[in-house]
XYZ file of C-alpha atoms in Angstrom:
592
model
C -0.268 -0.325 -0.156
C 1.570 3.277 -0.794
C -1.035 6.177 0.520
C 0.887 8.577 -2.285
C 0.618 6.924 -5.561
C -2.887 6.045 -3.726
C -4.188 9.479 -3.185
C -2.025 10.060 -7.118
C -4.698 7.563 -8.787
C -7.416 9.312 -6.555
C -6.565 12.749 -8.238
C -6.443 11.760 -11.444
C -9.591 10.588 -11.037
C -11.173 13.917 -9.843
C -9.424 15.667 -13.068
C -10.913 12.778 -14.974
C -14.246 14.308 -13.906
C -13.649 17.579 -14.484
C -12.898 16.777 -18.239
C -15.890 14.631 -18.568
C -17.037 18.098 -17.130
C -15.612 19.951 -20.349
C -13.876 22.186 -18.382
C -10.313 20.564 -19.064
C -8.870 19.247 -22.149
C -8.510 15.910 -22.633
C -4.703 15.580 -22.725
C -3.009 15.856 -19.677
C -0.130 14.071 -18.624
C -0.962 13.246 -15.166
C 2.913 12.128 -14.627
C 3.366 15.976 -14.620
C 1.726 16.320 -10.945
C 3.110 14.956 -7.308
C 1.827 13.467 -4.602
C 4.239 13.754 -1.625
C 4.733 14.950 1.901
C 4.760 19.072 3.007
C 7.699 20.700 3.499
C 6.080 20.979 6.935
C 4.715 18.237 9.291
C 2.098 21.002 10.902
C 0.180 21.403 7.085
C -1.270 17.718 6.983
C 0.098 14.158 5.796
C -0.122 15.032 1.887
C 0.664 17.540 -0.666
C -0.029 18.327 -4.001
C 0.592 20.803 -7.125
C -1.893 19.489 -8.902
C -3.861 22.912 -9.663
C -0.399 24.470 -9.935
C 0.847 22.172 -12.942
C -2.221 22.151 -14.869
C -3.108 26.079 -14.511
C -2.140 26.744 -18.929
C -4.485 23.750 -19.622
C -7.383 24.963 -16.954
C -7.038 28.862 -17.915
C -10.255 29.125 -20.214
C -12.396 27.562 -17.393
C -10.774 28.129 -14.502
C -9.466 31.959 -13.230
C -6.525 30.819 -11.987
C -4.851 27.526 -10.509
C -6.509 28.718 -6.657
C -9.995 27.836 -8.015
C -9.308 24.726 -9.560
C -7.726 23.112 -6.285
C -10.569 24.691 -4.678
C -12.834 21.807 -6.664
C -10.112 19.385 -5.979
C -9.723 20.270 -2.656
C -13.839 19.478 -2.217
C -13.521 16.192 -4.150
C -10.056 14.495 -2.148
C -12.553 15.901 0.924
C -15.843 13.819 0.383
C -12.958 10.679 0.455
C -13.575 8.365 3.365
C -9.780 8.636 4.540
C -9.661 12.313 4.007
C -9.972 14.533 7.464
C -9.413 18.032 5.403
C -7.948 19.655 2.518
C -7.069 22.911 1.944
C -5.857 24.869 -0.069
C -2.770 27.066 0.148
C -1.420 30.152 -1.305
C -2.130 30.556 -5.141
C -3.354 26.513 -5.806
C -1.126 24.382 -3.433
C -3.755 21.955 -2.277
C -2.980 20.145 1.957
C -4.491 16.752 2.945
C -4.567 15.743 6.607
C -5.602 11.911 6.937
C -7.898 10.340 9.144
C -5.938 7.841 12.031
C -8.008 5.292 10.584
C -6.288 4.842 7.053
C -2.471 4.381 8.756
C -4.524 0.949 10.317
C -4.881 0.405 6.956
C -0.901 0.554 6.432
C -0.214 -1.436 8.954
C -2.438 -4.169 7.692
C -0.525 -3.822 4.733
C 3.221 -4.225 6.028
C 1.965 -6.854 7.804
C 0.791 -8.549 5.582
C 3.290 -7.993 2.875
C 6.488 -7.645 5.654
C 9.690 -8.447 3.589
C 8.063 -7.524 0.388
C 6.370 -4.513 1.698
C 7.534 -1.182 -0.205
C 8.001 -2.900 -3.497
C 6.765 -0.899 -6.247
C 3.745 -2.160 -8.162
C 2.109 -1.156 -11.689
C 3.456 2.255 -12.567
C 5.898 2.476 -9.836
C 7.912 -0.196 -10.544
C 11.040 -0.219 -12.908
C 10.957 -2.222 -15.994
C 13.737 -3.386 -18.641
C 17.121 -4.751 -18.178
C 19.465 -2.476 -15.651
C 23.476 -2.630 -15.898
C 25.299 -1.604 -13.214
C 29.315 -1.572 -13.421
C 30.806 -0.683 -10.195
C 33.898 -1.397 -8.254
C 36.218 -1.972 -11.640
C 39.466 -0.974 -9.586
C 42.867 -1.960 -12.189
C 43.882 -5.302 -11.001
C 47.129 -3.836 -9.831
C 46.843 -4.104 -6.367
C 44.111 -4.370 -3.225
C 41.451 -2.115 -3.330
C 41.755 1.504 -1.031
C 38.679 2.659 0.719
C 37.649 5.149 -2.266
C 37.109 1.488 -4.538
C 34.800 0.946 -1.326
C 32.883 3.424 -1.674
C 32.043 2.489 -5.207
C 31.468 -0.861 -3.931
C 29.004 -0.095 -1.410
C 27.136 2.193 -3.811
C 26.862 0.464 -7.220
C 25.763 -3.081 -4.524
C 23.150 -0.602 -2.708
C 22.224 0.240 -5.870
C 21.943 -2.952 -7.534
C 19.726 -4.014 -4.422
C 17.641 -1.476 -5.160
C 17.241 -1.497 -8.864
C 16.692 -5.155 -8.395
C 13.405 -4.651 -5.583
C 12.156 -1.956 -7.604
C 10.999 -3.982 -9.911
C 14.119 -4.326 -13.102
C 16.090 -7.109 -13.819
C 19.504 -5.967 -12.509
C 23.419 -7.631 -13.846
C 26.238 -6.659 -11.687
C 29.390 -6.132 -13.509
C 33.249 -5.398 -12.909
C 35.089 -4.444 -15.776
C 38.601 -5.190 -15.742
C 41.722 -3.080 -17.035
C 43.675 -5.673 -17.732
C 45.676 -4.721 -20.735
C 47.517 -1.041 -21.297
C 50.779 -0.245 -19.713
C 49.821 -0.065 -16.044
C 49.540 -4.035 -16.118
C 52.855 -4.146 -18.066
C 54.318 -2.171 -14.835
C 52.244 -4.687 -12.502
C 53.733 -7.831 -14.865
C 57.216 -6.300 -13.732
C 56.644 -5.744 -10.840
C 55.231 -9.168 -10.067
C 58.691 -10.399 -12.070
C 61.102 -8.865 -9.062
C 58.928 -10.586 -6.580
C 59.512 -13.655 -8.529
C 63.037 -13.459 -8.033
C 62.273 -12.121 -4.741
C 60.439 -15.679 -3.630
C 63.654 -17.519 -5.780
C 66.455 -16.215 -2.987
C 67.141 -12.791 -4.388
C 67.296 -9.528 -3.022
C 65.934 -7.208 -4.734
C 65.643 -3.312 -4.676
C 62.237 -2.109 -6.510
C 63.220 1.124 -9.013
C 60.787 3.931 -9.160
C 57.729 3.502 -11.347
C 57.094 -0.225 -10.287
C 54.793 -0.810 -7.270
C 56.247 -1.455 -4.803
C 53.795 -2.892 -1.979
C 53.918 -5.902 -0.004
C 50.575 -7.295 -1.621
C 52.677 -8.507 -4.690
C 54.799 -11.074 -2.200
C 52.348 -13.521 -3.026
C 52.303 -13.317 -6.609
C 56.084 -14.057 -6.900
C 55.511 -16.850 -4.804
C 52.817 -18.114 -7.163
C 54.333 -17.346 -10.189
C 58.012 -19.117 -8.581
C 55.544 -22.709 -7.856
C 54.200 -22.175 -11.168
C 56.961 -22.096 -13.330
C 60.459 -22.664 -10.879
C 63.452 -21.359 -12.390
C 62.208 -21.295 -15.943
C 61.488 -17.765 -16.540
C 64.858 -16.286 -15.122
C 67.073 -16.780 -18.227
C 63.936 -15.606 -20.702
C 64.145 -12.169 -22.042
C 61.295 -9.545 -20.877
C 59.299 -10.301 -24.433
C 59.167 -13.912 -23.341
C 58.003 -13.662 -19.475
C 56.032 -10.498 -19.839
C 52.703 -12.122 -21.354
C 52.670 -14.975 -18.750
C 53.975 -13.351 -15.542
C 51.196 -10.251 -16.580
C 48.645 -13.499 -16.429
C 49.582 -14.918 -13.617
C 49.222 -11.459 -11.684
C 46.454 -10.047 -13.009
C 44.583 -13.938 -11.704
C 46.540 -12.878 -8.353
C 45.316 -9.256 -8.151
C 41.821 -10.773 -9.053
C 41.660 -13.640 -6.739
C 42.518 -10.391 -3.983
C 40.419 -8.364 -4.846
C 37.414 -10.452 -4.991
C 38.539 -11.505 -1.821
C 38.235 -7.704 -0.524
C 34.892 -7.600 -2.318
C 33.482 -10.774 -0.572
C 34.612 -9.422 2.992
C 32.234 -6.572 2.253
C 29.325 -9.210 1.151
C 29.929 -7.785 -2.834
C 29.891 -10.257 -5.636
C 29.347 -9.556 -9.618
C 27.339 -11.494 -11.811
C 29.990 -10.741 -14.910
C 33.551 -9.673 -14.949
C 34.410 -8.006 -18.259
C 37.897 -7.841 -19.657
C 39.073 -5.169 -21.505
C 41.601 -7.167 -23.060
C 39.082 -9.278 -25.023
C 38.119 -6.065 -26.988
C 41.949 -5.741 -27.822
C 42.202 -9.418 -29.440
C 42.258 -9.297 -32.915
C 39.564 -12.007 -35.203
C 40.725 -11.507 -38.956
C 42.977 -8.589 -39.013
C 40.490 -6.636 -36.352
C 39.767 -6.013 -32.764
C 36.300 -5.309 -31.970
C 37.402 -1.510 -30.833
C 38.492 -1.182 -34.715
C 34.938 -3.316 -35.591
C 33.207 -0.409 -33.277
C 35.250 2.549 -34.759
C 34.351 1.226 -38.366
C 30.830 0.995 -37.671
C 30.703 4.339 -36.750
C 32.620 6.166 -39.363
C 30.351 4.038 -42.403
C 27.811 5.932 -40.008
C 29.393 9.710 -40.476
C 30.331 9.531 -36.919
C 33.934 9.459 -37.127
C 36.098 11.742 -39.539
C 39.948 12.518 -39.566
C 40.371 16.470 -38.703
C 41.654 18.475 -36.289
C 40.842 20.228 -33.336
C 41.045 23.471 -31.531
C 43.324 23.783 -29.342
C 42.046 24.198 -25.590
C 41.066 27.304 -23.810
C 43.513 28.719 -21.934
C 47.382 27.449 -21.694
C 48.118 25.024 -23.700
C 49.204 21.721 -22.069
C 52.724 19.921 -22.511
C 50.823 17.575 -24.818
C 49.190 19.338 -27.112
C 49.775 17.931 -30.734
C 48.424 19.871 -34.054
C 47.509 17.147 -35.842
C 45.277 15.405 -38.115
C 43.676 12.855 -35.878
C 40.439 10.238 -35.494
C 37.335 11.838 -34.035
C 33.979 10.782 -32.451
C 31.452 13.053 -33.908
C 30.507 13.623 -30.122
C 29.374 17.506 -29.924
C 26.525 15.883 -32.289
C 25.212 13.985 -29.049
C 25.688 17.346 -26.833
C 29.759 16.797 -25.649
C 31.899 20.214 -25.492
C 34.399 19.007 -28.470
C 34.626 15.892 -30.397
C 36.891 13.211 -29.266
C 39.717 11.462 -30.515
C 39.893 7.455 -31.137
C 43.706 7.303 -31.681
C 47.139 8.265 -29.934
C 49.280 9.269 -31.936
C 51.260 6.381 -32.304
C 48.279 4.705 -34.293
C 46.966 2.580 -30.767
C 43.541 3.381 -29.576
C 42.663 5.619 -26.905
C 41.045 4.891 -23.797
C 38.261 6.242 -24.871
C 37.697 3.945 -27.904
C 37.962 1.025 -25.815
C 35.079 2.035 -23.667
C 33.169 2.909 -26.389
C 33.211 -1.225 -27.520
C 32.869 -2.154 -24.369
C 29.732 0.235 -23.655
C 28.685 -1.098 -27.332
C 29.054 -4.866 -25.423
C 26.569 -3.645 -23.235
C 23.981 -2.154 -25.769
C 24.550 -5.715 -27.571
C 23.809 -7.547 -23.954
C 20.336 -6.037 -24.169
C 20.198 -3.308 -21.476
C 18.311 -0.583 -21.981
C 19.616 1.154 -18.900
C 23.109 1.336 -17.679
C 24.696 3.387 -14.600
C 28.905 3.406 -14.224
C 29.511 4.257 -10.879
C 33.082 6.021 -10.939
C 35.161 7.872 -9.123
C 35.111 11.402 -8.600
C 38.689 12.274 -10.894
C 36.843 10.902 -13.804
C 33.982 13.833 -14.102
C 35.500 15.053 -17.116
C 34.687 11.984 -18.853
C 31.453 12.260 -18.367
C 29.646 14.162 -21.146
C 31.571 11.796 -23.781
C 30.558 8.787 -22.941
C 26.992 10.226 -22.757
C 27.558 11.093 -25.995
C 29.183 7.877 -27.401
C 26.058 5.475 -25.466
C 23.549 7.865 -27.498
C 25.261 7.333 -30.552
C 25.603 3.027 -30.230
C 22.262 3.216 -29.339
C 20.292 5.816 -31.569
C 19.140 7.380 -28.343
C 17.311 4.203 -26.947
C 19.705 3.488 -24.253
C 20.308 5.843 -21.109
C 23.731 5.993 -19.569
C 23.981 7.255 -16.108
C 27.309 8.139 -14.377
C 27.374 8.373 -10.705
C 30.422 9.718 -9.594
C 31.976 8.941 -5.812
C 33.955 11.929 -3.896
C 36.890 10.789 -1.915
C 37.028 9.496 1.459
C 39.081 10.916 3.743
C 40.255 8.203 6.631
C 39.986 9.458 10.334
C 40.663 8.230 13.847
C 39.567 10.388 16.334
C 39.373 13.844 13.832
C 42.747 12.660 12.685
C 44.201 11.966 10.350
C 44.910 7.485 9.564
C 48.724 6.934 8.270
C 49.189 4.359 5.669
C 48.994 0.918 5.379
C 52.181 -0.780 5.821
C 50.787 -3.335 3.805
C 49.836 -1.306 0.721
C 52.787 1.130 0.834
C 50.915 4.319 0.451
C 47.086 3.433 0.906
C 44.698 2.252 3.860
C 43.287 -1.098 2.375
C 39.449 -1.354 2.193
C 40.089 -5.077 3.430
C 42.168 -3.337 6.453
C 38.749 -1.095 7.279
C 36.493 -3.898 7.086
C 38.546 -5.884 9.619
C 38.643 -3.571 12.395
C 35.158 -2.009 12.155
C 33.168 -4.509 10.556
C 31.031 -4.553 7.435
C 27.770 -3.121 8.809
C 29.654 0.518 9.538
C 31.933 0.625 6.586
C 28.486 -0.502 4.240
C 26.104 2.077 6.512
C 28.622 4.934 6.641
C 29.805 4.404 2.813
C 25.929 5.568 2.301
C 25.632 7.856 4.662
C 26.380 10.449 2.422
C 25.313 11.331 -0.866
C 27.753 9.879 -3.489
C 28.836 12.470 -4.814
C 29.696 14.372 -1.591
C 32.844 14.419 0.332
C 32.839 12.004 3.343
C 35.197 11.906 6.306
C 34.852 8.545 7.933
C 35.910 7.984 11.107
C 36.900 4.580 12.524
C 36.290 5.718 16.475
C 33.179 7.424 15.463
C 31.778 4.900 13.353
C 32.081 2.248 16.461
C 30.406 4.349 19.110
C 26.877 3.279 21.039
C 25.539 6.647 20.126
C 22.594 8.270 18.391
C 25.565 10.539 16.722
C 26.809 6.909 15.114
C 23.721 6.123 12.312
C 24.221 2.556 11.801
C 24.397 1.891 15.180
C 21.174 4.021 16.113
C 19.491 2.373 13.470
C 20.768 -1.184 14.484
C 19.346 -0.304 17.978
C 16.067 0.766 17.002
C 15.402 -3.025 15.431
C 17.213 -4.682 18.563
C 14.778 -2.644 20.652
C 12.444 -3.421 19.129
C 12.568 -7.341 19.050
C 12.896 -6.956 22.806
C 9.659 -5.483 23.166
C 8.556 -8.231 21.371
C 10.313 -10.521 23.844
C 8.492 -8.883 26.754
C 5.315 -8.986 25.341
C 5.663 -12.379 25.119
C 6.924 -12.518 28.896
C 3.755 -10.771 29.783
C 0.997 -12.778 27.733
C 2.708 -16.010 26.466
C 0.190 -16.891 24.390
C 0.137 -13.846 21.957
C 0.796 -15.262 17.897
C 3.085 -12.230 17.623
C 3.783 -13.004 13.400
C 3.174 -10.329 10.891
C 0.471 -12.179 9.248
C -1.368 -12.903 12.830
C -0.925 -8.921 14.365
C -2.871 -7.962 11.187
C -5.712 -8.686 12.911
C -5.030 -6.807 16.155
C -7.115 -4.095 17.460
C -5.093 -1.052 15.408
C -8.066 1.796 16.215
C -6.322 1.393 19.790
C -3.353 3.232 18.645
C -4.212 7.243 19.396
C -1.218 8.633 21.047
C 0.104 11.249 18.527
C 3.456 9.236 18.932
C 1.907 6.252 17.864
C 0.673 8.213 14.945
C 3.995 9.660 14.057
C 5.247 6.093 13.742
C 2.516 4.487 11.820
C 3.101 7.636 9.441
C 6.780 7.527 9.040
C 6.636 3.681 8.496
C 3.332 4.651 5.361
C 6.342 6.759 3.819
C 8.489 3.786 3.035
C 7.036 2.793 -0.566
C 7.074 6.376 -1.730
C 10.901 6.361 -0.459
C 11.486 3.002 -2.406
C 9.997 4.325 -5.628
C 11.827 7.955 -5.868
C 15.074 6.841 -4.619
C 15.260 3.886 -7.153
C 13.953 6.374 -10.537
C 16.597 9.054 -9.008
C 19.511 6.030 -8.461
C 20.144 7.319 -5.190
C 20.671 4.608 -1.924
C 21.122 7.243 0.193
C 18.181 8.024 0.803
C 17.448 4.928 2.282
C 19.933 5.103 4.652
C 18.939 8.764 5.267
C 14.892 7.217 6.183
C 16.012 4.209 8.460
C 18.017 7.183 10.413
C 15.146 8.802 10.580
C 12.391 6.249 11.146
C 15.052 4.813 14.239
C 14.374 8.874 15.811
C 10.828 8.437 16.129
C 10.642 4.982 17.096
C 13.221 6.050 19.780
C 11.607 9.190 20.730
C 8.124 7.483 21.234
C 10.068 4.626 23.387
C 11.523 7.610 25.797
C 8.530 8.957 26.138
C 7.624 5.775 27.731
C 9.854 5.755 30.747
C 7.985 9.365 32.032
C 4.994 7.601 30.750
C 4.115 4.154 31.656
C 0.645 4.357 29.833
C 2.869 4.816 26.440
C 4.859 1.789 26.844
C 4.640 -0.910 24.490
C 3.857 -3.276 26.479
C 1.805 -3.224 29.650
C 1.048 -6.030 31.486
C -2.668 -5.064 32.633
C -4.070 -4.344 29.522
C -3.601 -7.552 26.586
C -5.679 -5.712 24.034
C -3.547 -2.663 23.705
C -0.083 -4.837 23.961
C -1.344 -6.757 20.926
C -2.034 -3.330 19.230
C 1.049 -1.383 20.043
C 3.251 -5.151 18.710
C 1.576 -4.351 15.421
C 2.628 -1.120 15.175
C 6.435 -2.469 16.871
C 6.589 -5.426 14.232
C 5.331 -2.740 11.168
C 8.782 -1.035 12.260
C 11.152 -4.573 12.377
C 9.738 -5.340 8.863
C 10.567 -1.819 7.672
C 14.040 -1.381 9.259
C 14.915 -5.098 8.036
C 13.998 -4.111 4.556
C 15.637 -1.246 4.058
C 18.662 -2.494 5.832
C 19.065 -5.327 3.855
C 18.972 -3.123 0.665
C 21.555 -1.121 1.798
C 23.672 -5.003 2.639
C 23.479 -4.235 6.756
C 22.494 -6.603 9.258
C 19.196 -5.927 12.059
C 20.142 -7.406 14.514
C 17.440 -8.971 16.973
C 19.960 -8.186 20.122
C 23.121 -5.719 20.624
C 25.990 -6.927 23.182
């Protein structure tokens, strides 16, 4: 049950009746108006801008939007669950609901429980969505910044799947190019070290100790056979072994965060030539045949020229035809393909696999790359596939307000695994989502394990544990009570009259709308914010019971009120557990 979409339907029906009277045109796009919580809760439970949105269409028969709003409000006031509908300002409508409607909401929650909030009808997502996230270069362990993108992408995939979409979780392995050659040379040094040599790691190679295990694995596989070979002979087998070792480590790091991918796509496959052509070459040729690739010169960039600027004829993609600022090169001066050319071929593979929406989760340092990639996807799909790039800002790792020192294992950064091992999966996942992805994040290792209201993950988990303790107390007072969600749907919910109880029911009622809006906007952080706010409403009402015993959830002298309040409490646990599950965070029954 989604009261917001239900009232959207009700208002659409009212508009239909006005259309039938000939005072509104037949063609009204009902997707244009919204039903949402009012900005000020004192104004009611719902607000709509329907009269304002259709002011132009209503002009012939209504003097102003307020006149249309008055007619809509009058019809709304006649609905059985509406206590009051008032027009505010130039034509906004505030709606106050009867408490009995929130009893219906709780029954819907208890009936569905785990499925409550899943969008239905026009609110459900359709189509195949590819969410590509992490995609860290396989040159070392994941750092905390990678972790933010990993958690964001995983939670987003959970959310989109819950909202009805067919979701594929994908990792793009950057296993081609100069950086993996550097990895191979670094691993070869560790191979020699594993065979007993004393090594010095020169500048430009990866110094981290994490490569020792890769060197040992290569030594175990090849013995001393590679020592007498030239680099051209050992580079490819060492590269393959090193990438395998790094990806195994990355998979383990992701598993520690409860993250898995269905697809690991190798960039190297795009470069492999079949009948003399790579997949990248094929895509460039196809774009050229469509007139979207040409040979030409780019104007110099504005301002001071970069050191690598070359005024030369280049192979260019017409990205300006699709909203980009400048056409983009597909070939380097040495004739090899640019990274952008490879990315074009990669995204074409996603389109060919039937995805209707692509979501790429990137680090903030890739912000300048968004326009060209969006243009490429538009061109490759004839504007039929949408690309949404989500940028994750940097994570500043702190301890009691002080920056954390670098890792001994990684050499120049703190590994994600070290953080997970120290504070736990739940703290990492929740706090990575407790800021919008494009906002910088300070992650304080001391604060995220505090047991206080200031620690959001503790505060939410404590709400679930507290609610579960209330259920145990109720069973202690009334052992014969059946407190399963479906049984509680028959509880006397009309006994829930206190403003704190109604406030909690209202907060629970917002969950379906929250799911729809978060899924549509690709913003899983909204769920984390909502869970914290929901926990706050619950804790606030719980604390009132300390001074006013009649408000406590369990009253040993009143079986019926206890039963009704258990329906409220168990509804809360359904929503807290559901939202936590989407974030990949546990909802414990007890806190110790």
